[in-house]
PDB file of C-alpha atoms in Angstrom:
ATOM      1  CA  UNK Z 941    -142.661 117.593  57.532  1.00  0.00           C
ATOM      2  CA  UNK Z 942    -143.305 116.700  61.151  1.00  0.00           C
ATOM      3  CA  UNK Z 943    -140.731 114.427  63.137  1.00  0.00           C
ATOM      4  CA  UNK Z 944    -141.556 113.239  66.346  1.00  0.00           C
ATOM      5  CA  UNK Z 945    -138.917 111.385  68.087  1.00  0.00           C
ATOM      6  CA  UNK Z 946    -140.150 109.114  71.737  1.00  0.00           C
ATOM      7  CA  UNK Z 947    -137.118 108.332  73.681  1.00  0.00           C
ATOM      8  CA  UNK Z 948    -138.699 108.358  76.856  1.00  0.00           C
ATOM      9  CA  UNK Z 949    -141.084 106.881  78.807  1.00  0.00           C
ATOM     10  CA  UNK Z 950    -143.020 109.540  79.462  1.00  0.00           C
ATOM     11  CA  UNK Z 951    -144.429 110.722  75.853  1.00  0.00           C
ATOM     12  CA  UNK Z 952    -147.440 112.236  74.057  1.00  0.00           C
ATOM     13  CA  UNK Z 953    -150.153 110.629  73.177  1.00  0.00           C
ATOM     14  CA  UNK Z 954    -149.438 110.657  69.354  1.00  0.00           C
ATOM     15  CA  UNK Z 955    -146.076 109.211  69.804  1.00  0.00           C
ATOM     16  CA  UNK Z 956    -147.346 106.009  72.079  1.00  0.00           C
ATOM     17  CA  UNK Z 957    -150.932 107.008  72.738  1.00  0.00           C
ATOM     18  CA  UNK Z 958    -152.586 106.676  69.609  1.00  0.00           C
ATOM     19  CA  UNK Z 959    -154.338 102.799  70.354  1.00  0.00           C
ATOM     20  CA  UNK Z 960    -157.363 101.506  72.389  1.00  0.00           C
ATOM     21  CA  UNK Z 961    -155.283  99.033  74.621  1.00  0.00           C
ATOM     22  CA  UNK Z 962    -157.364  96.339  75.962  1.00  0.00           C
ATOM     23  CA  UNK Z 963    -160.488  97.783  74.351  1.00  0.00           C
ATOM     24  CA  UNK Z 964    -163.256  96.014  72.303  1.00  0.00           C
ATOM     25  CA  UNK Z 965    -164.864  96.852  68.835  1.00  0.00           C
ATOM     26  CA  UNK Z 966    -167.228  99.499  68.461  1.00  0.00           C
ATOM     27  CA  UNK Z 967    -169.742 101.081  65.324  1.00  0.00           C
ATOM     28  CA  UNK Z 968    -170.073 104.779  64.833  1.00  0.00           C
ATOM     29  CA  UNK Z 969    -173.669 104.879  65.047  1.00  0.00           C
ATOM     30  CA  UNK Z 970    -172.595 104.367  69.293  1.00  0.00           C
ATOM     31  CA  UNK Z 971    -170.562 107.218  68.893  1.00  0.00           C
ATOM     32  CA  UNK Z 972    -171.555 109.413  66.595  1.00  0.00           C
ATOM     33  CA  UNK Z 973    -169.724 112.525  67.804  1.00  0.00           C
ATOM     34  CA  UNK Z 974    -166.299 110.559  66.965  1.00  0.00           C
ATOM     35  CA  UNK Z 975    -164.323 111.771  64.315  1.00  0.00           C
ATOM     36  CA  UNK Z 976    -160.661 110.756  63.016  1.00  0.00           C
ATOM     37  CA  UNK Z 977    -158.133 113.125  61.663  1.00  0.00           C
ATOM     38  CA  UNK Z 978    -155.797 112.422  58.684  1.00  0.00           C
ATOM     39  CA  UNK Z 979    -152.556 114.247  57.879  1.00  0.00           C
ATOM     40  CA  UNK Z 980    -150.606 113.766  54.339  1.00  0.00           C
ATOM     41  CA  UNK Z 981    -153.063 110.858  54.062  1.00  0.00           C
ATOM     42  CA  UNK Z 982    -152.333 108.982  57.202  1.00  0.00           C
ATOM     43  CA  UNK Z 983    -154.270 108.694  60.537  1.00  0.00           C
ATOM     44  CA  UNK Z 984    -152.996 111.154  62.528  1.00  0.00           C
ATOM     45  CA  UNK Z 985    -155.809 111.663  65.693  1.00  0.00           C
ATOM     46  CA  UNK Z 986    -159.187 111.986  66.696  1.00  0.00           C
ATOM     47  CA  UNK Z 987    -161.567 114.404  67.361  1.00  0.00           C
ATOM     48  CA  UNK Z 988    -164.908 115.180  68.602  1.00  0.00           C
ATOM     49  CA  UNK Z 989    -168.029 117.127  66.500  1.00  0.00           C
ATOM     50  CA  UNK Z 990    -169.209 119.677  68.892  1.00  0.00           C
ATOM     51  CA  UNK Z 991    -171.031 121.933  66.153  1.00  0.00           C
ATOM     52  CA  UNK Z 992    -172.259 121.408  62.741  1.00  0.00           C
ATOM     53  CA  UNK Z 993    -168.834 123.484  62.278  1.00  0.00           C
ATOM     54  CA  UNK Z 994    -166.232 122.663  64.805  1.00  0.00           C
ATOM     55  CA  UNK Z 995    -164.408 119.834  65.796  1.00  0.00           C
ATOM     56  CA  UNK Z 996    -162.476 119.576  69.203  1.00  0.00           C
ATOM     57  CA  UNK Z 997    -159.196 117.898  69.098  1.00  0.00           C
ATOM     58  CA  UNK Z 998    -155.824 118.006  70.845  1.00  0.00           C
ATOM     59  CA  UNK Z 999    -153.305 121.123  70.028  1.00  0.00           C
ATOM     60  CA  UNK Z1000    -150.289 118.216  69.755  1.00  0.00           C
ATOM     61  CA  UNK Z1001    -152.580 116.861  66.807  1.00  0.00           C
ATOM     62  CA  UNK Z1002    -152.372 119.553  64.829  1.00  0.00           C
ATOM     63  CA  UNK Z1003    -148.975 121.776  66.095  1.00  0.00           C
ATOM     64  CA  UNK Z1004    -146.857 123.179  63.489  1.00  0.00           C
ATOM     65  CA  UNK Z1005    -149.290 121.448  60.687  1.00  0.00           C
ATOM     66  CA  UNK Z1006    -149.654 122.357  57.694  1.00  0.00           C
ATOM     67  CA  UNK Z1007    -153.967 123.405  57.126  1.00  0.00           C
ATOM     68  CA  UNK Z1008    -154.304 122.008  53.537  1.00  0.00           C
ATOM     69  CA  UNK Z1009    -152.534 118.565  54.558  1.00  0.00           C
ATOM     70  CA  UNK Z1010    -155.061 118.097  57.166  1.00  0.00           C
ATOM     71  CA  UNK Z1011    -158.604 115.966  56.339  1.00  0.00           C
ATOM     72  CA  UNK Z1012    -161.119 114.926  58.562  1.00  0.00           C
ATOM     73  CA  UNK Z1013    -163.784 111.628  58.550  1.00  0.00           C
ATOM     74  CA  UNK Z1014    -167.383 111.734  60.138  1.00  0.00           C
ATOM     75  CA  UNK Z1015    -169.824 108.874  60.424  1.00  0.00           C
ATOM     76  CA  UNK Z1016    -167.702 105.763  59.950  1.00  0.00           C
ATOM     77  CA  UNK Z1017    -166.495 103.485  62.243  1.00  0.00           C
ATOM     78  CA  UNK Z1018    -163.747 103.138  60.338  1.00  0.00           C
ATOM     79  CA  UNK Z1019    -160.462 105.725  59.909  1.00  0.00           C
ATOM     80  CA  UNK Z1020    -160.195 105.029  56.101  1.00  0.00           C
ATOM     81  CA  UNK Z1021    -163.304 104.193  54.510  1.00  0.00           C
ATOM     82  CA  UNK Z1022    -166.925 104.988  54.589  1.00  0.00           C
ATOM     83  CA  UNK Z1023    -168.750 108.216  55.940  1.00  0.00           C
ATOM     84  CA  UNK Z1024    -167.588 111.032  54.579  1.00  0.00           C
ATOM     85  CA  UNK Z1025    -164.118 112.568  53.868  1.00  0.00           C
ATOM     86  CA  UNK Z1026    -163.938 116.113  54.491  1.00  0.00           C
ATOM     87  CA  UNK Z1027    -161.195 117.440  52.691  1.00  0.00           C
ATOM     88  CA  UNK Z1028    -162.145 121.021  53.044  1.00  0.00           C
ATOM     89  CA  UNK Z1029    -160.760 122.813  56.176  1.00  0.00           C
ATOM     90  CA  UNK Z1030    -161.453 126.385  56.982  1.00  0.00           C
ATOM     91  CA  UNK Z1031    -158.891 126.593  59.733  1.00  0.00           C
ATOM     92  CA  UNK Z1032    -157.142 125.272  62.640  1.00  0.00           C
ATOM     93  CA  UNK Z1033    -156.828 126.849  66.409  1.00  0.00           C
ATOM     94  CA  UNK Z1034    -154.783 125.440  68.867  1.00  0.00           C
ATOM     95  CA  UNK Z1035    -154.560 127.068  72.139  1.00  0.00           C
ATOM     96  CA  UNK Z1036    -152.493 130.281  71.891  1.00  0.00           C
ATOM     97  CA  UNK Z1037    -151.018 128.715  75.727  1.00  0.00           C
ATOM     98  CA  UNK Z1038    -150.433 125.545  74.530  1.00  0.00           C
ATOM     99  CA  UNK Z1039    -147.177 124.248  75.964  1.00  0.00           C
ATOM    100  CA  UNK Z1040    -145.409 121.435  73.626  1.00  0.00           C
ATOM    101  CA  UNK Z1041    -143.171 120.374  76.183  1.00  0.00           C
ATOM    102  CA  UNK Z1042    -145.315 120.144  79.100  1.00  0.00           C
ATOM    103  CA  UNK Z1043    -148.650 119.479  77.140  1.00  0.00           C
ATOM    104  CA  UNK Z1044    -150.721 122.029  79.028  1.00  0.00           C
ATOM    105  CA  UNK Z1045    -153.393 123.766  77.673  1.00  0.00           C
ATOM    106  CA  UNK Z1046    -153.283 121.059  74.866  1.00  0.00           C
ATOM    107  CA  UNK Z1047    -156.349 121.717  72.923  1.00  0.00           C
ATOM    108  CA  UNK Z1048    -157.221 122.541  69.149  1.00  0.00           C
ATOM    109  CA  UNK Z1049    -160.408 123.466  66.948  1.00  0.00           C
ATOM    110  CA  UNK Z1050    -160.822 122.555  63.817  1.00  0.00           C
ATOM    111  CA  UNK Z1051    -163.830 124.386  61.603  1.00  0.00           C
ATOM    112  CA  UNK Z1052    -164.872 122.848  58.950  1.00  0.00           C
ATOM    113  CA  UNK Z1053    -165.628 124.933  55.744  1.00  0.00           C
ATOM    114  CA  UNK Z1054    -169.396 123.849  55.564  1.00  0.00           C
ATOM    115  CA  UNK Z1055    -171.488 123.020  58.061  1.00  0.00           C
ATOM    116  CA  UNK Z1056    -172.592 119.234  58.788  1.00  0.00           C
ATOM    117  CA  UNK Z1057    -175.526 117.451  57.639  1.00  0.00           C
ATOM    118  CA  UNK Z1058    -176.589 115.758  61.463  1.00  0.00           C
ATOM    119  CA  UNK Z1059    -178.006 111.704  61.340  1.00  0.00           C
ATOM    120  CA  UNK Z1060    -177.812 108.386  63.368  1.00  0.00           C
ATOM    121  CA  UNK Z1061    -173.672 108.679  62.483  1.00  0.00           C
ATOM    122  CA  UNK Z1062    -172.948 112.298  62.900  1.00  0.00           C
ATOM    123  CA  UNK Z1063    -174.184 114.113  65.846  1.00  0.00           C
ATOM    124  CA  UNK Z1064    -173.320 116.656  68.528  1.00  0.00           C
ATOM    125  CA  UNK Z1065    -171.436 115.829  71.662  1.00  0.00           C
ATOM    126  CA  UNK Z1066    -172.069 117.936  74.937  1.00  0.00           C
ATOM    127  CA  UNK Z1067    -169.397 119.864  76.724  1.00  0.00           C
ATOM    128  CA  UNK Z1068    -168.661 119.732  80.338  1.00  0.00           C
ATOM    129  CA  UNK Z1069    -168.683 122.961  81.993  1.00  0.00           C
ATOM    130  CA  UNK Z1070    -166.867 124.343  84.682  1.00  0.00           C
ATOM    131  CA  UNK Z1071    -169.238 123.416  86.983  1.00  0.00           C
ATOM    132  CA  UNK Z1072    -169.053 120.055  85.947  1.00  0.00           C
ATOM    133  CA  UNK Z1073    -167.492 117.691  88.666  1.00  0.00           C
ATOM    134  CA  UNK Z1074    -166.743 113.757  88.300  1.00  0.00           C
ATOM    135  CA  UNK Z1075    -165.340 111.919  91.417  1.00  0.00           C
ATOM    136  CA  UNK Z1076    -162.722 109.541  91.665  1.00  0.00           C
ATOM    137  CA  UNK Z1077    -163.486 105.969  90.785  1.00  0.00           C
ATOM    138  CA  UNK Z1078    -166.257 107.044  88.265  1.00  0.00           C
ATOM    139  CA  UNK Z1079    -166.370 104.891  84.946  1.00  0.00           C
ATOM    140  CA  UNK Z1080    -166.158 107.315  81.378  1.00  0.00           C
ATOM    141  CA  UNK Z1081    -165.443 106.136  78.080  1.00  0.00           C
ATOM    142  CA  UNK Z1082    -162.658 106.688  75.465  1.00  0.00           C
ATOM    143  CA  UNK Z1083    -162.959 105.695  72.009  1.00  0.00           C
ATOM    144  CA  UNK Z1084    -160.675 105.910  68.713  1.00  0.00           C
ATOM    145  CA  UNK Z1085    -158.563 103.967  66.227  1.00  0.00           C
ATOM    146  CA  UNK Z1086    -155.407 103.758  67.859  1.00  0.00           C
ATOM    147  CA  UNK Z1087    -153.044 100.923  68.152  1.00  0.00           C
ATOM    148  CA  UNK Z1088    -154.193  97.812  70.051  1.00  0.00           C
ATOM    149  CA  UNK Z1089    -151.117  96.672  70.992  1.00  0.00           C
ATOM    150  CA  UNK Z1090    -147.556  98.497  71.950  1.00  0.00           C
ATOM    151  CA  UNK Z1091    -145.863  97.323  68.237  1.00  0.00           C
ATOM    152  CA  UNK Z1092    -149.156  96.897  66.393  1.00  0.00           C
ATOM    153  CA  UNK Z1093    -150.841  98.855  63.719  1.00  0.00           C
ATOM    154  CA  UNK Z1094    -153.550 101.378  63.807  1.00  0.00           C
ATOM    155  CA  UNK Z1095    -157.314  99.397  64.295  1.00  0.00           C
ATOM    156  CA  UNK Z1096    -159.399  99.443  61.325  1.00  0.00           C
ATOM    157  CA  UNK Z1097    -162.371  99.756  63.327  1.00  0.00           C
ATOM    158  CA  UNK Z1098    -163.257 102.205  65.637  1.00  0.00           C
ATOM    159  CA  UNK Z1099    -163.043 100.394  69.456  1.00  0.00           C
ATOM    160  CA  UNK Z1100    -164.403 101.634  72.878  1.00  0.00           C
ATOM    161  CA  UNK Z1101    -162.736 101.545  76.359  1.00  0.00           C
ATOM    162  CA  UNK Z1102    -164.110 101.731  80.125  1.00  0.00           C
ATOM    163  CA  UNK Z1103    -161.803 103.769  82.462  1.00  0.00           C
ATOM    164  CA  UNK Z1104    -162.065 104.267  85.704  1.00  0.00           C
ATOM    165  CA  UNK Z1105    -161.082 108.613  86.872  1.00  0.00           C
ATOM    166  CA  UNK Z1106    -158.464 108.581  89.014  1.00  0.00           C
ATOM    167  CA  UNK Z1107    -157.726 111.021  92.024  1.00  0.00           C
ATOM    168  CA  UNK Z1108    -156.140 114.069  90.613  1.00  0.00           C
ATOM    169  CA  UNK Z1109    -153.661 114.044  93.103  1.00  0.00           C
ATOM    170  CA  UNK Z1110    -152.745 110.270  92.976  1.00  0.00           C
ATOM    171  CA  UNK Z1111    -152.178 110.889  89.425  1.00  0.00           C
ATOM    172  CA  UNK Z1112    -149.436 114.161  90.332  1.00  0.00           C
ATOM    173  CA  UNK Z1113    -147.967 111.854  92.207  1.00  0.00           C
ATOM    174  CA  UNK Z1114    -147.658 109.044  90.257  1.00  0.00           C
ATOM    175  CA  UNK Z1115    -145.815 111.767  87.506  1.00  0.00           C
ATOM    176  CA  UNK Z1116    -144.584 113.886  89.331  1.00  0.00           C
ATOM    177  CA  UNK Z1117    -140.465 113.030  88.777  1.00  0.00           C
ATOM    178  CA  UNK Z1118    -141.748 113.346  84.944  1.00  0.00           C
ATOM    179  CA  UNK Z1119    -144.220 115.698  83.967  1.00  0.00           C
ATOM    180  CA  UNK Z1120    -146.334 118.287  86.131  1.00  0.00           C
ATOM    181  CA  UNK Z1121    -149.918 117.079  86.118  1.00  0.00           C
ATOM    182  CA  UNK Z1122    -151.977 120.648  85.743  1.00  0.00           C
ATOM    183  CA  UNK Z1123    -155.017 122.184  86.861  1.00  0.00           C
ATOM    184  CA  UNK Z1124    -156.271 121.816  82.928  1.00  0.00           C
ATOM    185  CA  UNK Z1125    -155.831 118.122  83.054  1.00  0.00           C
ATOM    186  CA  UNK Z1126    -157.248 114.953  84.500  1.00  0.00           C
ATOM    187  CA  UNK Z1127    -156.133 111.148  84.498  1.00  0.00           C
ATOM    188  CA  UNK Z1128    -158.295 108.075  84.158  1.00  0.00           C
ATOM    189  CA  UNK Z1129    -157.302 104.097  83.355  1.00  0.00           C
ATOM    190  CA  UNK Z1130    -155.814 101.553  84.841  1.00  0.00           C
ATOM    191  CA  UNK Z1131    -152.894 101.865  87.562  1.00  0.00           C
ATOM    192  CA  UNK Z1132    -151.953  98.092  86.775  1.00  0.00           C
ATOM    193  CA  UNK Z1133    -152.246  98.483  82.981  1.00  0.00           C
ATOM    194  CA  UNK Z1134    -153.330  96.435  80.239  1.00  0.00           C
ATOM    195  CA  UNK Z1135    -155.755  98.760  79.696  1.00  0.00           C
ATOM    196  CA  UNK Z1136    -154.897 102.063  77.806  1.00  0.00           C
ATOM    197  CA  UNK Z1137    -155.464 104.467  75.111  1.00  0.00           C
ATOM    198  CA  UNK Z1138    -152.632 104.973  72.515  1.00  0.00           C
ATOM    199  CA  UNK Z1139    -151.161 105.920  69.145  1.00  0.00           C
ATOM    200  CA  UNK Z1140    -153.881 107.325  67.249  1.00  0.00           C
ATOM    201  CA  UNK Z1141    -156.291 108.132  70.224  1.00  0.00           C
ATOM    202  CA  UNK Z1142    -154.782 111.561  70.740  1.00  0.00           C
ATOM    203  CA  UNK Z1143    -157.069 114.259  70.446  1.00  0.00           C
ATOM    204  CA  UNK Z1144    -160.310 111.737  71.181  1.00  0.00           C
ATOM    205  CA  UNK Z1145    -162.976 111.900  73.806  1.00  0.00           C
ATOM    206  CA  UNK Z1146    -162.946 110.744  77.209  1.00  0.00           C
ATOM    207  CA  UNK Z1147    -167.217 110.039  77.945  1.00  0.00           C
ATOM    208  CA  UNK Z1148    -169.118 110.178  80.917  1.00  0.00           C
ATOM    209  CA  UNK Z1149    -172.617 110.345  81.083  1.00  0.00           C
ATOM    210  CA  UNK Z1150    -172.837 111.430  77.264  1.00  0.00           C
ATOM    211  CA  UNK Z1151    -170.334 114.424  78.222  1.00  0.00           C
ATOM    212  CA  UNK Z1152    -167.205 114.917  77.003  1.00  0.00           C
ATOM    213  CA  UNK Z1153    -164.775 115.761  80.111  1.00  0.00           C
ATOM    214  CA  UNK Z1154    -161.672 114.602  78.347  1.00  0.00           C
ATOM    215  CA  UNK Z1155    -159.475 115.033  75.514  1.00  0.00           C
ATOM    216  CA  UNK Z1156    -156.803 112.561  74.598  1.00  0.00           C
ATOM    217  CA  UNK Z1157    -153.704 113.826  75.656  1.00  0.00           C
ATOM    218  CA  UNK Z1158    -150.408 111.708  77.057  1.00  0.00           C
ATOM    219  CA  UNK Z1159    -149.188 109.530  79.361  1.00  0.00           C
ATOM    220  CA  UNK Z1160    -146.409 106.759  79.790  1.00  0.00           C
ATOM    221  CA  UNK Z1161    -145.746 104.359  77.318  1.00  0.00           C
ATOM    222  CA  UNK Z1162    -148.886 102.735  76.410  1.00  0.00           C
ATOM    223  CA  UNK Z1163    -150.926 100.305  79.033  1.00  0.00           C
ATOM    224  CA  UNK Z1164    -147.307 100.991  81.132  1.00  0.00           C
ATOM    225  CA  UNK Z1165    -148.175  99.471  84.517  1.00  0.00           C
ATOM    226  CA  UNK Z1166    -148.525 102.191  87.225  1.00  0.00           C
ATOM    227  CA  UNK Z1167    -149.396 104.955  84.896  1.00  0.00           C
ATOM    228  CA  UNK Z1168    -153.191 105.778  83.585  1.00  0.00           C
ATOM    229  CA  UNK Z1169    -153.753 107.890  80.781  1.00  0.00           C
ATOM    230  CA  UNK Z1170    -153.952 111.634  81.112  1.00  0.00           C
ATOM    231  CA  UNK Z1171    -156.559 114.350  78.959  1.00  0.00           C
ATOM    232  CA  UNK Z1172    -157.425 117.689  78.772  1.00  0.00           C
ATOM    233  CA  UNK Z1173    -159.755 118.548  81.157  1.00  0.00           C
ATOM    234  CA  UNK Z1174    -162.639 120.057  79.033  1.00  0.00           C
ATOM    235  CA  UNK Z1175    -164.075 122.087  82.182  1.00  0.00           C
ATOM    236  CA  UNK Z1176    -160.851 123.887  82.654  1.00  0.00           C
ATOM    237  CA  UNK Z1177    -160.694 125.138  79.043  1.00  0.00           C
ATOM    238  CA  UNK Z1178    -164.850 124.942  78.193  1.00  0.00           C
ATOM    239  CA  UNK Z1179    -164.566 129.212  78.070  1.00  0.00           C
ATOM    240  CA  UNK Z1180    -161.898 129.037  75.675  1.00  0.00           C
ATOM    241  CA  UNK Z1181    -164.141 126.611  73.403  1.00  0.00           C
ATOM    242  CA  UNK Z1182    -167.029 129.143  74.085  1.00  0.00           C
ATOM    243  CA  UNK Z1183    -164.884 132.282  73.428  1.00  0.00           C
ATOM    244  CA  UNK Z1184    -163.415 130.683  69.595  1.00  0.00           C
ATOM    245  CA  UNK Z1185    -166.726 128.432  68.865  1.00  0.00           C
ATOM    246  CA  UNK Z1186    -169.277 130.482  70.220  1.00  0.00           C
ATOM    247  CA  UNK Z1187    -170.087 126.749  71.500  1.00  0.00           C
TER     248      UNK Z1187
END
């Protein structure tokens, strides 16, 4: 059994990230790469499809896990009914760097045990590649089924969020007497909050121009003022993906 404790302010994204904060409702069919991930029957995180086979997440989503526990929807826009339950998992690989107190290198796969059947609700997402640059002030999108509000549940329906990147080193800045923003991560949202992702958005996709650049990874307390959101910078790990995925 998995305990998380969040006594601070500074936290992971599964203990106060796992909500779109300020967000709006969305339908699958927008984001058809979108997956959510279920542990001993709860919502636990979401993912992304990036093969008929594998499924990008965060490595805080699934760290210390047990495999069989873990199931995973496609092509619903909501976390606990419709599309399809997958409750067959071949196997889970987080990053063998992955760094559970400083959440670097925080990435997982997930392969599936067959391979998907691709429509309107289930579809590829592209990766960004290390040559893939996005500048400062640039608008992506995050989506998931996180918690709209800092005491409220898990949404029902999946909902969608604009955020705005923010200057890498701003964002070091802004954490640095908390938490070293790395190389492997970037920060987008809003420095006056309101706007957020959190509990149950770990592991999602941050969006920009149909890319994924972005995993759902931590931050302050959810929507805190003065602190945006930080992810996994796909880029910075996209040969890792390549060398486990062949994707």
């Amino acid at each position: 059994m998995l305990i998380i404790l969040c006594l601070s302010l500074i936290v992971s994204a599964s203990c106060l990230r796992p909500r779109i904060i300020g967000g709006e409702p969305t339908t699958i069919d927008k984001h058809p790469h979108q997956v959510s991930i279920h542990y001993n029957g709860k919502l636990m995180c979401g993912g992304s499809i990036i093969s008929k086979q594998w499924i990008l997440t965060a490595a805080h989503c699934v760290y210390g896990g047990r495999l069989q526990l873990f199931k995973v929807r496609i092509a619903s826009s909501y976390h606990d009914e419709g599309g399809v339950l997958i409750e067959s998992i071949d196997s889970i690989i987080p990053h063998e760097w992955y760094d559970d107190d400083t959440y670097d290198y925080d990435v997982a796969l997930i392969k599936l045990t067959k391979p998907l059947s691709l429509d309107r609700n289930t579809k590829i997402i592209t990766l960004a590649t290390p040559s893939t640059s996005v500048k400062p002030g640039s608008t992506t999108v995050v989506t998931g089924w996180g918690k709209t509000s800092v005491n409220g549940a898990s949404s029902k329906v999946l909902r969608v969020l604009m955020v705005p990147i923010i200057d890498q080193e701003v964002c070091r800045k802004i954490y640095a007497r908390h938490r070293i923003v790395t190389a492997n991560m970037l920060c987008a949202g809003y420095i006056t909050g309101a706007k957020d992702t959190c509990q149950g958005d770990s592991g999602g996709p941050l969006v920009y121009n149909g890319v994924q650049i972005g995993i759902v990874s931590w931050g302050a307390q959810c929507a805190s003022v003065g602190y945006p959101g930080v992810y996994t910078r796909v880029s910075a790990i996209r040969s890792w993906i390549t060398k486990r995925a062949n994707v």
